Tab-separated table of C-alpha atoms in Angstrom:
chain	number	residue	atom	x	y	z
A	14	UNK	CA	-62.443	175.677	-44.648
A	15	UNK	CA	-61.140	172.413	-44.009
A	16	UNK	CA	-63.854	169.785	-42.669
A	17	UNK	CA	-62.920	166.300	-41.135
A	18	UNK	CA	-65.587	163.853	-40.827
A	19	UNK	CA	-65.142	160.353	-38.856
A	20	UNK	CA	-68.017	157.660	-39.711
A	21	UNK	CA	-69.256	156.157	-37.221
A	22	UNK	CA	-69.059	157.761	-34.196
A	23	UNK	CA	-68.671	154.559	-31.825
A	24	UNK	CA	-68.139	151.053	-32.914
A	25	UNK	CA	-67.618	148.248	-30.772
A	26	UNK	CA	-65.903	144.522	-31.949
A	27	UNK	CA	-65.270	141.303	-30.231
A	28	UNK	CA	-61.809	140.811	-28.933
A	29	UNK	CA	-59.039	139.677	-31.887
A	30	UNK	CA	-61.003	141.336	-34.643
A	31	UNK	CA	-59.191	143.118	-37.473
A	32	UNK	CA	-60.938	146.196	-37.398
A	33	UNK	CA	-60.832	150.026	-40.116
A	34	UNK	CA	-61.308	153.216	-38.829
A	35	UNK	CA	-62.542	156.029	-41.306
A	36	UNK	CA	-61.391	159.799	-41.791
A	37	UNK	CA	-62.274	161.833	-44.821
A	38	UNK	CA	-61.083	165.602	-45.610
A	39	UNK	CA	-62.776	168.089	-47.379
A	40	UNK	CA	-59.540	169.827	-48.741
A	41	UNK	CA	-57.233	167.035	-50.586
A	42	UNK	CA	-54.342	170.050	-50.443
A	43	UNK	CA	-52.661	168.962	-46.660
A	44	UNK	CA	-49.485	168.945	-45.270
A	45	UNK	CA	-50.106	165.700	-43.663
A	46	UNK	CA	-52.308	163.541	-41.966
A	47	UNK	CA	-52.373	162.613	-37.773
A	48	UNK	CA	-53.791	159.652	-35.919
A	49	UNK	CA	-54.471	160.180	-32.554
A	50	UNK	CA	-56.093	158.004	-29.533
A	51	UNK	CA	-57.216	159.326	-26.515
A	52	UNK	CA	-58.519	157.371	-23.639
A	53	UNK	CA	-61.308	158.809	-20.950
A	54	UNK	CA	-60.082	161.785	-18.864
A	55	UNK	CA	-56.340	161.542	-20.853
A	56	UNK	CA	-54.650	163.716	-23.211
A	57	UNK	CA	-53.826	163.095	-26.619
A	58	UNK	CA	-51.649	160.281	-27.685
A	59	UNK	CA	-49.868	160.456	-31.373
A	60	UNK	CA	-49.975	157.012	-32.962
A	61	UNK	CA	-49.275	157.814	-36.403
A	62	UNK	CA	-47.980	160.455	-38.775
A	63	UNK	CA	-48.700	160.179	-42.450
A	64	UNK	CA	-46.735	163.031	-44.607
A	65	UNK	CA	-48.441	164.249	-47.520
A	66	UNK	CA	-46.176	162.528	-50.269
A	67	UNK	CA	-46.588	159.000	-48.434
A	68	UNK	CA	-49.801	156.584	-49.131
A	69	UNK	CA	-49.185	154.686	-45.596
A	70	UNK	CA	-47.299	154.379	-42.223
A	71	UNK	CA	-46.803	151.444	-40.339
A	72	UNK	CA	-46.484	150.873	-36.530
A	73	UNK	CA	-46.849	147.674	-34.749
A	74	UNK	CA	-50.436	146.399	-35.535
A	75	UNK	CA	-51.847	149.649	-36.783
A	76	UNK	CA	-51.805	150.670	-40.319
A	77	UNK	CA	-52.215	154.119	-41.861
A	78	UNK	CA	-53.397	154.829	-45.146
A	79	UNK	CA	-53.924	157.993	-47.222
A	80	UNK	CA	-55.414	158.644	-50.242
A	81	UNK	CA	-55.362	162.510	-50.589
A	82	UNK	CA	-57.567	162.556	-54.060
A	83	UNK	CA	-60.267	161.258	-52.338
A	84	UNK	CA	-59.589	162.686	-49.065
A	85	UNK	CA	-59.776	159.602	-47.366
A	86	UNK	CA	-57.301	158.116	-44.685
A	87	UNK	CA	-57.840	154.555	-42.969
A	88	UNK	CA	-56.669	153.317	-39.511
A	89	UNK	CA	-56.117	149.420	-39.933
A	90	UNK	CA	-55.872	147.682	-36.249
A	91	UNK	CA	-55.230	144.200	-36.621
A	92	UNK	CA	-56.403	141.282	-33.997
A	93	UNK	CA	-57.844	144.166	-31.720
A	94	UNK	CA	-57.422	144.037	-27.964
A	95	UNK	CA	-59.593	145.184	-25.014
A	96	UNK	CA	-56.547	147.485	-24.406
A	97	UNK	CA	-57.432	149.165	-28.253
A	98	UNK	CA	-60.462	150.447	-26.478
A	99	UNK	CA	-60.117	154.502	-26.888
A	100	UNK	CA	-61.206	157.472	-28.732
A	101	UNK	CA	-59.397	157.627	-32.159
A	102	UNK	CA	-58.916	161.238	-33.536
A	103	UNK	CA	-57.842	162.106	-37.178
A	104	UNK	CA	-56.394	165.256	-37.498
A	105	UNK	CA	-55.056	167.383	-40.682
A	106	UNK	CA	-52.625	170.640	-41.617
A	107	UNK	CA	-53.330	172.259	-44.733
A	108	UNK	CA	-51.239	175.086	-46.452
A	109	UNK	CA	-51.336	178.291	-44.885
A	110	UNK	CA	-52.515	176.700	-41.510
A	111	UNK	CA	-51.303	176.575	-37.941
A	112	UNK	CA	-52.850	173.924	-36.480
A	113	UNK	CA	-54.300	170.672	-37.011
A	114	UNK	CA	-57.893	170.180	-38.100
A	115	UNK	CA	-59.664	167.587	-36.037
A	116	UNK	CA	-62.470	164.619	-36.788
A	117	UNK	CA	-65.192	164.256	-33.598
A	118	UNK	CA	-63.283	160.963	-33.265
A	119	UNK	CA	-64.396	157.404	-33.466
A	120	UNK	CA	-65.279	155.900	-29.662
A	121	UNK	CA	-63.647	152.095	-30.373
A	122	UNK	CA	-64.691	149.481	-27.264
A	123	UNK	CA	-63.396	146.172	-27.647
A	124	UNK	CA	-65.440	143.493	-26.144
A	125	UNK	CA	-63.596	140.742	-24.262
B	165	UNK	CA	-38.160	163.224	-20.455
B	166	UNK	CA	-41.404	164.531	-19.667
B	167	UNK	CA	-42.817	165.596	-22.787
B	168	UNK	CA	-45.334	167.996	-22.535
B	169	UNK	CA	-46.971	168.799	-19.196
B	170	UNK	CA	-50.179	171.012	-18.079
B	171	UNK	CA	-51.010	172.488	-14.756
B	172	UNK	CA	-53.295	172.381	-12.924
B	173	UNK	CA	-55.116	169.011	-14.419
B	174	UNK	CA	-58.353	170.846	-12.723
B	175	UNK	CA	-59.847	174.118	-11.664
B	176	UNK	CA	-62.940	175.816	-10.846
B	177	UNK	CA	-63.665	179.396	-11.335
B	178	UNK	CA	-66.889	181.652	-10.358
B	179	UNK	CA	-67.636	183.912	-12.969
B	180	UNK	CA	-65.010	186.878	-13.696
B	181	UNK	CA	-62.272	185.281	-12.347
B	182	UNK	CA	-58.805	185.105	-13.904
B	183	UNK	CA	-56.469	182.714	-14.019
B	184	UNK	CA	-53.473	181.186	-15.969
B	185	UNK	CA	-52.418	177.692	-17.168
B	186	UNK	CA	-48.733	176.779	-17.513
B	187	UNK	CA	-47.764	174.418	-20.322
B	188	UNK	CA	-43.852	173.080	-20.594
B	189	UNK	CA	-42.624	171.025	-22.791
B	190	UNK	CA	-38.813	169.260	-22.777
B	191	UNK	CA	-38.342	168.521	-25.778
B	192	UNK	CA	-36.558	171.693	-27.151
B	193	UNK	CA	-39.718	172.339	-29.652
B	194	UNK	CA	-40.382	175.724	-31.562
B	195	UNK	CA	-43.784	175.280	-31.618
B	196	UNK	CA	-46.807	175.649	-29.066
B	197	UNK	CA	-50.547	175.357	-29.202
B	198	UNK	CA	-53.162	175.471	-26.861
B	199	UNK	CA	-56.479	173.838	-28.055
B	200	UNK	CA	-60.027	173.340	-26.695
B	201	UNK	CA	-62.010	170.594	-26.854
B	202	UNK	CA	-65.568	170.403	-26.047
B	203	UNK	CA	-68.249	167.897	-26.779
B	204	UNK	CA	-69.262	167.409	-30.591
B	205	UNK	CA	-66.664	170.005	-31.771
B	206	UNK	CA	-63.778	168.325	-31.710
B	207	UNK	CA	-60.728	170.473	-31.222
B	208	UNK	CA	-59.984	173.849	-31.921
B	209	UNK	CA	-57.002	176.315	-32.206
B	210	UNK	CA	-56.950	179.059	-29.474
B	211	UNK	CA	-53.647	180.110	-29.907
B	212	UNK	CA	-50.035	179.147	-31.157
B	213	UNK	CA	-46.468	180.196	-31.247
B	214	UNK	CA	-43.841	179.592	-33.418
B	215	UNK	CA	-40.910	180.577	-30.998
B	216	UNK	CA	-39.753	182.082	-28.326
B	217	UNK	CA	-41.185	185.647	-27.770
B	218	UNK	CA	-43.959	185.206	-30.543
B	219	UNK	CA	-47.889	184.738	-30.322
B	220	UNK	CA	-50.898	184.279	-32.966
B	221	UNK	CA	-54.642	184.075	-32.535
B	222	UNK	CA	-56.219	180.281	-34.077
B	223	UNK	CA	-59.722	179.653	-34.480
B	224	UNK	CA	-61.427	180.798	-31.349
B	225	UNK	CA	-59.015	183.614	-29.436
B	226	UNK	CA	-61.415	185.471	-27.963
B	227	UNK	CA	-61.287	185.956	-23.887
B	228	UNK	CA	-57.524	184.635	-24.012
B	229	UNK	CA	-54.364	185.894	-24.111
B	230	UNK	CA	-51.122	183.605	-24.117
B	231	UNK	CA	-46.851	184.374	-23.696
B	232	UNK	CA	-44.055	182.626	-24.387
B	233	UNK	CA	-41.581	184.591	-22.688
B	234	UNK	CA	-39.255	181.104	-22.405
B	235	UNK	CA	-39.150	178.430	-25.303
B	236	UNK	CA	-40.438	175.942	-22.965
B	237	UNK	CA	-43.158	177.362	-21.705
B	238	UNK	CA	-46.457	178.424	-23.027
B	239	UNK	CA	-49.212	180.041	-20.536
B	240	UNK	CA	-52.757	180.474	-21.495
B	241	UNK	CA	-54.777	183.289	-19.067
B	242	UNK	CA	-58.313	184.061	-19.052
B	243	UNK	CA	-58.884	187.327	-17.559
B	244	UNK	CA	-62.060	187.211	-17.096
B	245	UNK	CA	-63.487	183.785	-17.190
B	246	UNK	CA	-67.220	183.092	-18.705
B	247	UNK	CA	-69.245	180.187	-18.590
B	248	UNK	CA	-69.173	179.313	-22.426
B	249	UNK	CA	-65.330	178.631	-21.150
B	250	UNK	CA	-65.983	175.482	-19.350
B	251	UNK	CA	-63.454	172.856	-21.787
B	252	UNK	CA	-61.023	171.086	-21.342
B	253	UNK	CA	-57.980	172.714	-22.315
B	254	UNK	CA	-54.960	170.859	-24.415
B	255	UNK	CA	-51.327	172.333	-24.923
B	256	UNK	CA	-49.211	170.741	-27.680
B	257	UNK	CA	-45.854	170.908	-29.232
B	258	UNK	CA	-43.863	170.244	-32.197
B	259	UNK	CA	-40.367	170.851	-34.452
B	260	UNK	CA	-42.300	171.992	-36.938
B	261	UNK	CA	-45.738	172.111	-38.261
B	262	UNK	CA	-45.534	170.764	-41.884
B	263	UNK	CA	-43.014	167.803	-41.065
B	264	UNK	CA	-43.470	166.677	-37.546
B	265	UNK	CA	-46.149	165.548	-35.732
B	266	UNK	CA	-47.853	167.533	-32.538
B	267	UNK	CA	-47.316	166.092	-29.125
B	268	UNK	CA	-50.240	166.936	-26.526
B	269	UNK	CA	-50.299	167.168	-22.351
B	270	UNK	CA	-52.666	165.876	-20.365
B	271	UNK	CA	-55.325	168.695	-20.199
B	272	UNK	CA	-56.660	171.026	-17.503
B	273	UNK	CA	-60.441	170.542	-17.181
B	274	UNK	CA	-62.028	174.003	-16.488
B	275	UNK	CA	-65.221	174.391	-14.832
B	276	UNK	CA	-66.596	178.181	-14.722
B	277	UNK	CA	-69.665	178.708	-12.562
């Protein structure tokens, strides 16, 4: 069964920091990789998708990575704001699977 | 375009009770999810479809049934709700599931008594 572990749990950083946010997969054999953010109360947002065959996605001042023979995918947010302050979810599909495979997040507050 | 939307955003039930939440999305996608999420375990599959007319079970089915009698809608019903179903409850779509990615409502936060 596919596991998805995010390390640490909360972090907080002073205003303008570039900051990395951690996933890591049990089962290197996915479909793709999803970021997610979710604020207090909200839904889901999608930030970025990361296909299987690509290493890393770009959008605006985040930055995607994925490395699937380690497992490991990084969320890059460069000069954070107190408006980055969210729940960030990593999620994966695997072969075979329906649905995506969620981390228990990382709880981001950016300190103004 | 509204994307995906959920109602109601909140409900409370007594024990036993039934009721059904309505998903719709606009965005002309095959496929529909409903997920949980509660507190340290992240969230999980109840059920999916992969078009018009068509249901399958996820990861934790049990004490729901679902329809999608219209491609843009996707109910979720509880006919008899229990108190290990207090969630929140997340409906998401998508073209496809290897390519595309999923887009999620709002959630309906369920309280059962």
């Amino acid at each position: 069964k596919q596991e998805v572990t995010q390390i640490p749990a909360a972090l907080s950083v002073p205003e303008g920091e570039n900051l990395v946010l951690n996933c890591s997969f049990t089962d290197s054999a996915i479909y793709n990789l999803q970021w997610f953010r979710q604020d207090p109360g909200k839904g889901l947002t999608s930030l970025l998708l990361i296909q299987s065959s690509q290493r890393e996605q770009t959008s605006g001042r985040l930055n995607a990575s994925l490395d699937k023979s380690s497992g490991r995918s990084t969320l890059y947010i460069a000069a954070s704001q107190p408006g980055d302050s969210a729940t960030y979810l990593c999620a994966v599909i695997r072969p075979g699977a329906n649905n995506l495979f969620f981390g228990t997040g990382t709880r981001l507050t950016v300190i103004p | 375009n509204a994307g995906v939307t959920q109602t109601p955003k909140f409900r409370v039930l007594k024990t036993g009770q039934s009721m059904t939440l309505l998903c719709a999305q606009d965005m002309n996608h095959e496929y529909m999810y409903w997920y949980r999420q509660d507190p340290g375990m992240g969230l999980r599959l109840i059920h999916y479809s992969v078009g018009e007319g068509t249901t399958a079970k996820g990861e934790v089915p049990d004490g729901y049934n679902v329809s999608r009698l219209k491609k843009q809608n996707f109910l979720l019903g509880l006919e008899s709700a229990a108190p290990s179903q207090t969630s929140v409850y997340f409906c998401a779509s998508s073209y496809s599931i290897r390519y595309n990615e999923q887009f999620f409502g709002p959630g309906t936060r369920l309280t059962v008594l």
